Amino acid sequence: MAMQKYSVFSLIKNAFKGHKDWEVAWKDPTPKAEYDVIIIGGGGHGLATAYYLAKEHNITKVAIIEKGWIGGGNVGRNTTIIRSNYMHDENGLFSEFGMDLWRNMSLDLNFNVMFSPRGIINLAHSDAQMNAYSRRGNSMRLNGIDAVLLNREEVKKIIPMADFSENVRFPIFGGLMQPSAGTARHDAVAWGYARQADSMGVDIIQNCEVIGFDVANGKILGIRTSKGEIKAKKIGLCVAGSTNVLAEKLNMTLPIETHLLQACVSEPIKPLLDNVVTFGAGHFYCSQSDKGEMVMGGDLDGYNSYAQRGNLPTLQHVLTEGIAMFPFLSKLKMLRTWGGIMDMSMDGSPIIDKTHIEGLYLNCGWCYGGFKATPASGWTFAHTIAQDKPHKLNEGYSLNRFSSGHLIDEKGLGTKTWIS
Amino acid sequence: MLYIKCPHCGLRPQTEFSYGGDATVKRPELNKEVSDQDWDNFVYLRKSPRGKHLELWQHISGCRQWIKVERDTLTHEIFTTLKANENI
């Protein structure tokens, strides 16, 4: 049966029926005995991978195995920022490919993901930082990504509510702007991919935990789950903060640590901030949601954690930076805070690659930037699984780049993943 | 707020400490033949378990000593703290 199309006409038609006849967005199937491909992890990346396997590679005998529920992990816990303002070629080209997918996503998925290209501004607080931004901006433009270097007066015109007084600890010297960056409704991204994947034959199996793997002679044969054994010759791991837990079941040790990242929203206020703005003298970023809440985030809690809930000292530290940038924030009440667990890689860049086990593919290491990568990650991971080799776009995101020395260290931080 | 019992100073809030990561990784010994894999294990590869984790902290705003802490990464419960040269 063809999937019901969402449109103004279907909305009117269903309004007359009291909205009682809407089809379910995706089904709740029991797992089959065997699939061509199993994707472990029903987050944004896993759902996107299944969607592009079906759409681009015509592989539809696919299962997504999710321990919790669709939209319950990091795809529903992030701060919804989408950007491609990277200096290194691997990151820039990969992310800019993703920007094109974002721009077409609502049409492609027949689901309004509310993509809002409102621009991101990274503030600079010293001459040295302006030089570094100038270099990064030039690198971006060489890769076809839009970048504009703003001076203090230009920044002031865009965000007059920031602290431009004379006697501040970190005066605003200017900033680097990517006008095409923005935000999207994160839940809609998960739901849109899930609905389309389901309509093309993908089984989305929720509340199903992976207990173990069947591996023989260096080949993957299947998984053992809380809903029984499922066979597949190709299995993709797409589980973000739970990567190390599953790697342990496979006797693999990875260049990944799991850390806790918090975010929060204030009470809703009238429209004030049009862009995404990041503080340059620490780690704090802010945008305003369509509901009017100020959406904020910053540093990791700073020690290995699987807790999915944060600790107050880090939140205080992050919001202190926020108030230094936007003093008006101190007058707002906090509406909600929450946490998610991040797969922090040792160079700050992701891994999308094959593994030493034939048929087992790895997608992890997204650090702070998993949400914006959702479509490009799914697209390239689907290609890697279907063709059994990485696409040119994710060749650099190899698992062996750490031992071979081909790191992609965008921030130049080294291996202390909790230092931001 | 975590409260960490520094073996030198007693129970103190986490804000007095800075984190130092997995305490079980060992630097390859000096003046010995070291394979690339050994360096890889030491520099990059981490188990990052869900559950008990032996880790280094430095009491940076106190006695400035490095200490070992055995902590649960899921519940954040701290089981034991040790001086840096002690082992469980």
mmCIF file of C-alpha atoms in Angstrom, chain A residues 44-297:
data_model
loop_
_atom_site.group_PDB
_atom_site.id
_atom_site.type_symbol
_atom_site.label_atom_id
_atom_site.label_comp_id
_atom_site.label_asym_id
_atom_site.label_seq_id
_atom_site.Cartn_x
_atom_site.Cartn_y
_atom_site.Cartn_z
ATOM 1 C CA GLY A 44 18.948 9.963 13.315
ATOM 2 C CA HIS A 45 22.011 8.393 11.709
ATOM 3 C CA GLY A 46 20.617 4.844 11.794
ATOM 4 C CA LEU A 47 17.258 5.917 10.347
ATOM 5 C CA ALA A 48 18.963 7.990 7.647
ATOM 6 C CA THR A 49 21.235 5.052 6.798
ATOM 7 C CA ALA A 50 18.249 2.735 6.342
ATOM 8 C CA TYR A 51 16.452 5.362 4.247
ATOM 9 C CA TYR A 52 19.409 5.873 1.884
ATOM 10 C CA LEU A 53 20.028 2.096 1.663
ATOM 11 C CA ALA A 54 16.505 1.805 0.308
ATOM 12 C CA LYS A 55 16.439 4.977 -1.757
ATOM 13 C CA GLU A 56 19.948 5.044 -3.266
ATOM 14 C CA HIS A 57 20.876 1.354 -3.303
ATOM 15 C CA ASN A 58 17.528 -0.408 -3.552
ATOM 16 C CA ILE A 59 18.284 -2.503 -0.473
ATOM 17 C CA THR A 60 14.985 -2.737 1.383
ATOM 18 C CA LYS A 61 15.260 -5.975 3.367
ATOM 19 C CA VAL A 62 16.620 -3.929 6.246
ATOM 20 C CA ALA A 63 15.972 -3.875 9.992
ATOM 21 C CA ILE A 64 16.698 -1.078 12.426
ATOM 22 C CA ILE A 65 17.230 -2.431 15.936
ATOM 23 C CA GLU A 66 16.609 0.173 18.629
ATOM 24 C CA LYS A 67 17.004 -0.472 22.348
ATOM 25 C CA GLY A 68 14.743 2.418 23.325
ATOM 26 C CA TRP A 69 12.326 4.301 21.113
ATOM 27 C CA ILE A 70 12.628 6.400 17.957
ATOM 28 C CA GLY A 71 13.619 9.929 18.870
ATOM 29 C CA GLY A 72 14.615 9.100 22.446
ATOM 30 C CA GLY A 73 18.374 9.411 22.091
ATOM 31 C CA ASN A 74 20.665 12.152 20.894
ATOM 32 C CA VAL A 75 18.470 12.984 17.870
ATOM 33 C CA GLY A 76 15.982 14.373 20.392
ATOM 34 C CA ARG A 77 18.567 15.777 22.815
ATOM 35 C CA ASN A 78 20.726 18.054 20.642
ATOM 36 C CA THR A 79 20.558 21.808 20.110
ATOM 37 C CA THR A 80 19.473 21.409 16.437
ATOM 38 C CA ILE A 81 22.376 23.330 14.871
ATOM 39 C CA ILE A 82 23.294 22.645 11.246
ATOM 40 C CA ARG A 83 26.534 23.987 9.765
ATOM 41 C CA SER A 84 29.551 23.148 7.617
ATOM 42 C CA ASN A 85 32.036 25.773 8.871
ATOM 43 C CA TYR A 86 35.032 23.467 8.981
ATOM 44 C CA MET A 87 38.589 24.179 7.933
ATOM 45 C CA HIS A 88 39.798 20.701 7.004
ATOM 46 C CA ASP A 89 38.807 19.352 3.597
ATOM 47 C CA GLU A 90 37.418 16.053 4.910
ATOM 48 C CA ASN A 91 35.057 17.784 7.344
ATOM 49 C CA GLY A 92 34.173 20.699 5.070
ATOM 50 C CA LEU A 93 33.318 18.679 1.966
ATOM 51 C CA PHE A 94 31.428 16.039 3.945
ATOM 52 C CA SER A 95 29.380 18.632 5.830
ATOM 53 C CA GLU A 96 28.685 20.788 2.777
ATOM 54 C CA PHE A 97 27.382 17.698 0.960
ATOM 55 C CA GLY A 98 25.108 17.345 3.983
ATOM 56 C CA MET A 99 23.959 20.979 3.645
ATOM 57 C CA ASP A 100 22.552 20.162 0.204
ATOM 58 C CA LEU A 101 20.651 17.217 1.687
ATOM 59 C CA TRP A 102 19.316 19.474 4.461
ATOM 60 C CA ARG A 103 18.094 22.062 1.963
ATOM 61 C CA ASN A 104 15.992 19.425 0.175
ATOM 62 C CA MET A 105 15.048 17.316 3.174
ATOM 63 C CA SER A 106 11.461 18.512 3.754
ATOM 64 C CA LEU A 107 10.544 17.835 0.109
ATOM 65 C CA ASP A 108 12.539 14.625 -0.053
ATOM 66 C CA LEU A 109 10.916 13.170 3.076
ATOM 67 C CA ASN A 110 7.455 14.757 2.579
ATOM 68 C CA PHE A 111 7.854 15.924 6.176
ATOM 69 C CA ASN A 112 8.412 19.507 7.287
ATOM 70 C CA VAL A 113 11.710 19.403 9.166
ATOM 71 C CA MET A 114 11.547 23.192 9.576
ATOM 72 C CA PHE A 115 15.034 23.744 8.197
ATOM 73 C CA SER A 116 15.866 27.350 8.992
ATOM 74 C CA PRO A 117 19.091 28.653 7.389
ATOM 75 C CA ARG A 118 19.438 31.574 9.773
ATOM 76 C CA GLY A 119 23.246 31.749 9.794
ATOM 77 C CA ILE A 120 25.792 30.971 12.482
ATOM 78 C CA ILE A 121 28.223 33.519 13.920
ATOM 79 C CA ASN A 122 31.362 32.394 15.772
ATOM 80 C CA LEU A 123 32.464 35.370 17.864
ATOM 81 C CA ALA A 124 36.137 36.358 18.050
ATOM 82 C CA HIS A 125 37.608 38.035 21.122
ATOM 83 C CA SER A 126 41.200 38.794 20.050
ATOM 84 C CA ASP A 127 43.252 39.725 16.990
ATOM 85 C CA ALA A 128 44.728 36.229 16.995
ATOM 86 C CA GLN A 129 41.262 34.723 16.878
ATOM 87 C CA MET A 130 40.285 37.027 14.001
ATOM 88 C CA ASN A 131 43.354 35.782 12.108
ATOM 89 C CA ALA A 132 42.412 32.168 12.812
ATOM 90 C CA TYR A 133 38.834 32.814 11.638
ATOM 91 C CA SER A 134 40.095 34.545 8.525
ATOM 92 C CA ARG A 135 42.138 31.450 7.726
ATOM 93 C CA ARG A 136 39.228 29.121 8.419
ATOM 94 C CA GLY A 137 36.865 31.288 6.368
ATOM 95 C CA ASN A 138 39.246 31.223 3.415
ATOM 96 C CA SER A 139 39.567 27.439 3.683
ATOM 97 C CA MET A 140 35.791 27.163 3.709
ATOM 98 C CA ARG A 141 35.405 29.347 0.623
ATOM 99 C CA LEU A 142 38.014 27.285 -1.233
ATOM 100 C CA ASN A 143 35.751 24.293 -0.579
ATOM 101 C CA GLY A 144 32.682 26.154 -1.873
ATOM 102 C CA ILE A 145 31.229 26.899 1.575
ATOM 103 C CA ASP A 146 29.930 30.396 2.289
ATOM 104 C CA ALA A 147 31.900 32.322 4.901
ATOM 105 C CA VAL A 148 31.885 36.018 5.817
ATOM 106 C CA LEU A 149 34.374 37.651 8.168
ATOM 107 C CA LEU A 150 32.589 40.324 10.203
ATOM 108 C CA ASN A 151 34.202 43.193 12.099
ATOM 109 C CA ARG A 152 32.943 44.432 15.453
ATOM 110 C CA GLU A 153 30.519 46.977 13.955
ATOM 111 C CA GLU A 154 29.068 44.418 11.542
ATOM 112 C CA VAL A 155 28.503 41.935 14.376
ATOM 113 C CA LYS A 156 26.881 44.683 16.450
ATOM 114 C CA LYS A 157 24.357 45.363 13.679
ATOM 115 C CA ILE A 158 23.293 41.698 13.652
ATOM 116 C CA ILE A 159 23.288 40.964 17.406
ATOM 117 C CA PRO A 160 23.027 44.310 19.229
ATOM 118 C CA MET A 161 21.912 42.503 22.397
ATOM 119 C CA ALA A 162 25.394 41.016 22.890
ATOM 120 C CA ASP A 163 27.743 42.712 25.361
ATOM 121 C CA PHE A 164 29.567 45.425 23.373
ATOM 122 C CA SER A 165 30.531 47.512 26.410
ATOM 123 C CA GLU A 166 34.145 48.618 26.795
ATOM 124 C CA ASN A 167 35.203 47.026 30.053
ATOM 125 C CA VAL A 168 34.387 43.367 29.450
ATOM 126 C CA ARG A 169 36.838 40.528 29.990
ATOM 127 C CA PHE A 170 36.350 39.190 26.450
ATOM 128 C CA PRO A 171 35.478 42.080 24.110
ATOM 129 C CA ILE A 172 33.943 41.191 20.755
ATOM 130 C CA PHE A 173 36.486 41.861 17.997
ATOM 131 C CA GLY A 174 34.332 40.425 15.226
ATOM 132 C CA GLY A 175 33.231 37.033 14.045
ATOM 133 C CA LEU A 176 33.078 34.439 11.314
ATOM 134 C CA MET A 177 29.638 33.888 9.838
ATOM 135 C CA GLN A 178 28.298 31.074 7.720
ATOM 136 C CA PRO A 179 25.034 32.579 6.412
ATOM 137 C CA SER A 180 23.701 29.259 5.040
ATOM 138 C CA ALA A 181 24.011 27.459 8.401
ATOM 139 C CA GLY A 182 20.981 27.176 10.648
ATOM 140 C CA THR A 183 18.709 24.889 12.607
ATOM 141 C CA ALA A 184 16.007 22.274 12.006
ATOM 142 C CA ARG A 185 13.353 20.577 14.108
ATOM 143 C CA HIS A 186 15.271 17.531 15.343
ATOM 144 C CA ASP A 187 12.260 15.326 16.176
ATOM 145 C CA ALA A 188 10.849 15.886 12.697
ATOM 146 C CA VAL A 189 14.128 14.671 11.196
ATOM 147 C CA ALA A 190 13.842 11.391 13.114
ATOM 148 C CA TRP A 191 10.142 10.985 12.327
ATOM 149 C CA GLY A 192 10.563 11.930 8.665
ATOM 150 C CA TYR A 193 13.357 9.427 8.054
ATOM 151 C CA ALA A 194 11.562 6.720 10.068
ATOM 152 C CA ARG A 195 8.304 7.196 8.128
ATOM 153 C CA GLN A 196 9.977 7.081 4.715
ATOM 154 C CA ALA A 197 12.229 4.136 5.593
ATOM 155 C CA ASP A 198 9.210 2.221 6.889
ATOM 156 C CA SER A 199 7.222 2.966 3.730
ATOM 157 C CA MET A 200 10.019 1.472 1.607
ATOM 158 C CA GLY A 201 10.012 -1.781 3.567
ATOM 159 C CA VAL A 202 12.467 -1.186 6.395
ATOM 160 C CA ASP A 203 11.472 -2.863 9.680
ATOM 161 C CA ILE A 204 11.853 -0.453 12.608
ATOM 162 C CA ILE A 205 12.114 -2.639 15.705
ATOM 163 C CA GLN A 206 11.939 -0.666 18.933
ATOM 164 C CA ASN A 207 12.484 -1.775 22.540
ATOM 165 C CA CYS A 208 14.887 -4.440 21.292
ATOM 166 C CA GLU A 209 18.306 -4.646 22.908
ATOM 167 C CA VAL A 210 21.331 -6.218 21.223
ATOM 168 C CA ILE A 211 22.774 -8.786 23.622
ATOM 169 C CA GLY A 212 25.524 -10.263 21.470
ATOM 170 C CA PHE A 213 26.967 -10.880 18.021
ATOM 171 C CA ASP A 214 27.497 -14.059 16.044
ATOM 172 C CA VAL A 215 30.892 -13.944 14.387
ATOM 173 C CA ALA A 216 32.631 -16.912 12.758
ATOM 174 C CA ASN A 217 35.801 -17.073 10.655
ATOM 175 C CA GLY A 218 36.105 -13.306 10.730
ATOM 176 C CA LYS A 219 32.633 -12.801 9.278
ATOM 177 C CA ILE A 220 29.519 -11.382 10.897
ATOM 178 C CA LEU A 221 26.551 -13.760 10.797
ATOM 179 C CA GLY A 222 23.924 -12.076 12.932
ATOM 180 C CA ILE A 223 22.934 -10.662 16.289
ATOM 181 C CA ARG A 224 21.320 -11.949 19.442
ATOM 182 C CA THR A 225 18.661 -9.620 20.806
ATOM 183 C CA SER A 226 16.064 -9.426 23.545
ATOM 184 C CA LYS A 227 13.574 -10.430 20.806
ATOM 185 C CA GLY A 228 15.583 -13.419 19.566
ATOM 186 C CA GLU A 229 18.313 -14.138 17.033
ATOM 187 C CA ILE A 230 18.381 -12.268 13.747
ATOM 188 C CA LYS A 231 20.660 -13.156 10.863
ATOM 189 C CA ALA A 232 22.334 -10.750 8.449
ATOM 190 C CA LYS A 233 25.539 -10.761 6.423
ATOM 191 C CA LYS A 234 25.900 -7.013 6.789
ATOM 192 C CA ILE A 235 25.494 -5.155 10.052
ATOM 193 C CA GLY A 236 26.017 -1.446 10.670
ATOM 194 C CA LEU A 237 26.774 -0.100 14.136
ATOM 195 C CA CYS A 238 25.249 3.341 14.583
ATOM 196 C CA VAL A 239 24.863 3.761 18.322
ATOM 197 C CA ALA A 240 26.708 6.983 19.268
ATOM 198 C CA GLY A 241 27.284 6.983 23.046
ATOM 199 C CA SER A 242 26.738 3.231 23.335
ATOM 200 C CA THR A 243 29.483 2.394 20.815
ATOM 201 C CA ASN A 244 31.965 1.197 23.455
ATOM 202 C CA VAL A 245 29.346 -1.028 25.111
ATOM 203 C CA LEU A 246 28.702 -2.886 21.845
ATOM 204 C CA ALA A 247 32.403 -2.831 20.875
ATOM 205 C CA GLU A 248 33.167 -4.704 24.096
ATOM 206 C CA LYS A 249 30.773 -7.487 23.011
ATOM 207 C CA LEU A 250 32.807 -7.691 19.776
ATOM 208 C CA ASN A 251 36.168 -7.692 21.629
ATOM 209 C CA MET A 252 37.024 -4.407 19.924
ATOM 210 C CA THR A 253 38.706 -1.451 21.603
ATOM 211 C CA LEU A 254 38.074 1.842 19.829
ATOM 212 C CA PRO A 255 39.539 5.356 19.834
ATOM 213 C CA ILE A 256 36.310 6.525 21.479
ATOM 214 C CA GLU A 257 35.308 7.636 24.965
ATOM 215 C CA THR A 258 31.735 8.211 26.081
ATOM 216 C CA HIS A 259 31.067 11.553 27.732
ATOM 217 C CA LEU A 260 28.083 13.507 28.930
ATOM 218 C CA LEU A 261 26.959 16.717 27.224
ATOM 219 C CA GLN A 262 24.236 18.952 28.613
ATOM 220 C CA ALA A 263 21.892 21.399 26.972
ATOM 221 C CA CYS A 264 19.115 23.611 28.286
ATOM 222 C CA VAL A 265 16.319 25.960 27.253
ATOM 223 C CA SER A 266 15.055 29.089 28.938
ATOM 224 C CA GLU A 267 11.447 30.136 29.302
ATOM 225 C CA PRO A 268 10.038 31.359 25.966
ATOM 226 C CA ILE A 269 10.423 35.044 25.134
ATOM 227 C CA LYS A 270 9.484 37.210 22.158
ATOM 228 C CA PRO A 271 11.643 36.927 19.006
ATOM 229 C CA LEU A 272 15.044 38.399 19.813
ATOM 230 C CA LEU A 273 17.858 36.353 18.328
ATOM 231 C CA ASP A 274 17.735 35.588 14.609
ATOM 232 C CA ASN A 275 20.967 33.574 14.334
ATOM 233 C CA VAL A 276 22.985 30.879 16.020
ATOM 234 C CA VAL A 277 25.800 32.547 17.988
ATOM 235 C CA THR A 278 28.821 30.934 19.634
ATOM 236 C CA PHE A 279 31.054 32.460 22.309
ATOM 237 C CA GLY A 280 34.691 32.434 21.227
ATOM 238 C CA ALA A 281 36.444 32.600 24.594
ATOM 239 C CA GLY A 282 34.965 29.405 25.957
ATOM 240 C CA HIS A 283 32.392 26.908 24.832
ATOM 241 C CA PHE A 284 28.853 28.258 24.701
ATOM 242 C CA TYR A 285 26.316 28.496 21.901
ATOM 243 C CA CYS A 286 22.837 29.887 21.694
ATOM 244 C CA SER A 287 19.895 30.148 19.334
ATOM 245 C CA GLN A 288 16.201 30.908 19.772
ATOM 246 C CA SER A 289 13.653 28.210 19.011
ATOM 247 C CA ASP A 290 10.434 28.875 17.111
ATOM 248 C CA LYS A 291 8.638 28.602 20.442
ATOM 249 C CA GLY A 292 10.794 31.466 21.745
ATOM 250 C CA GLU A 293 13.019 29.515 24.112
ATOM 251 C CA MET A 294 16.715 30.338 24.178
ATOM 252 C CA VAL A 295 18.416 27.018 23.330
ATOM 253 C CA MET A 296 21.847 26.764 24.915
ATOM 254 C CA GLY A 297 24.725 24.361 25.348
#
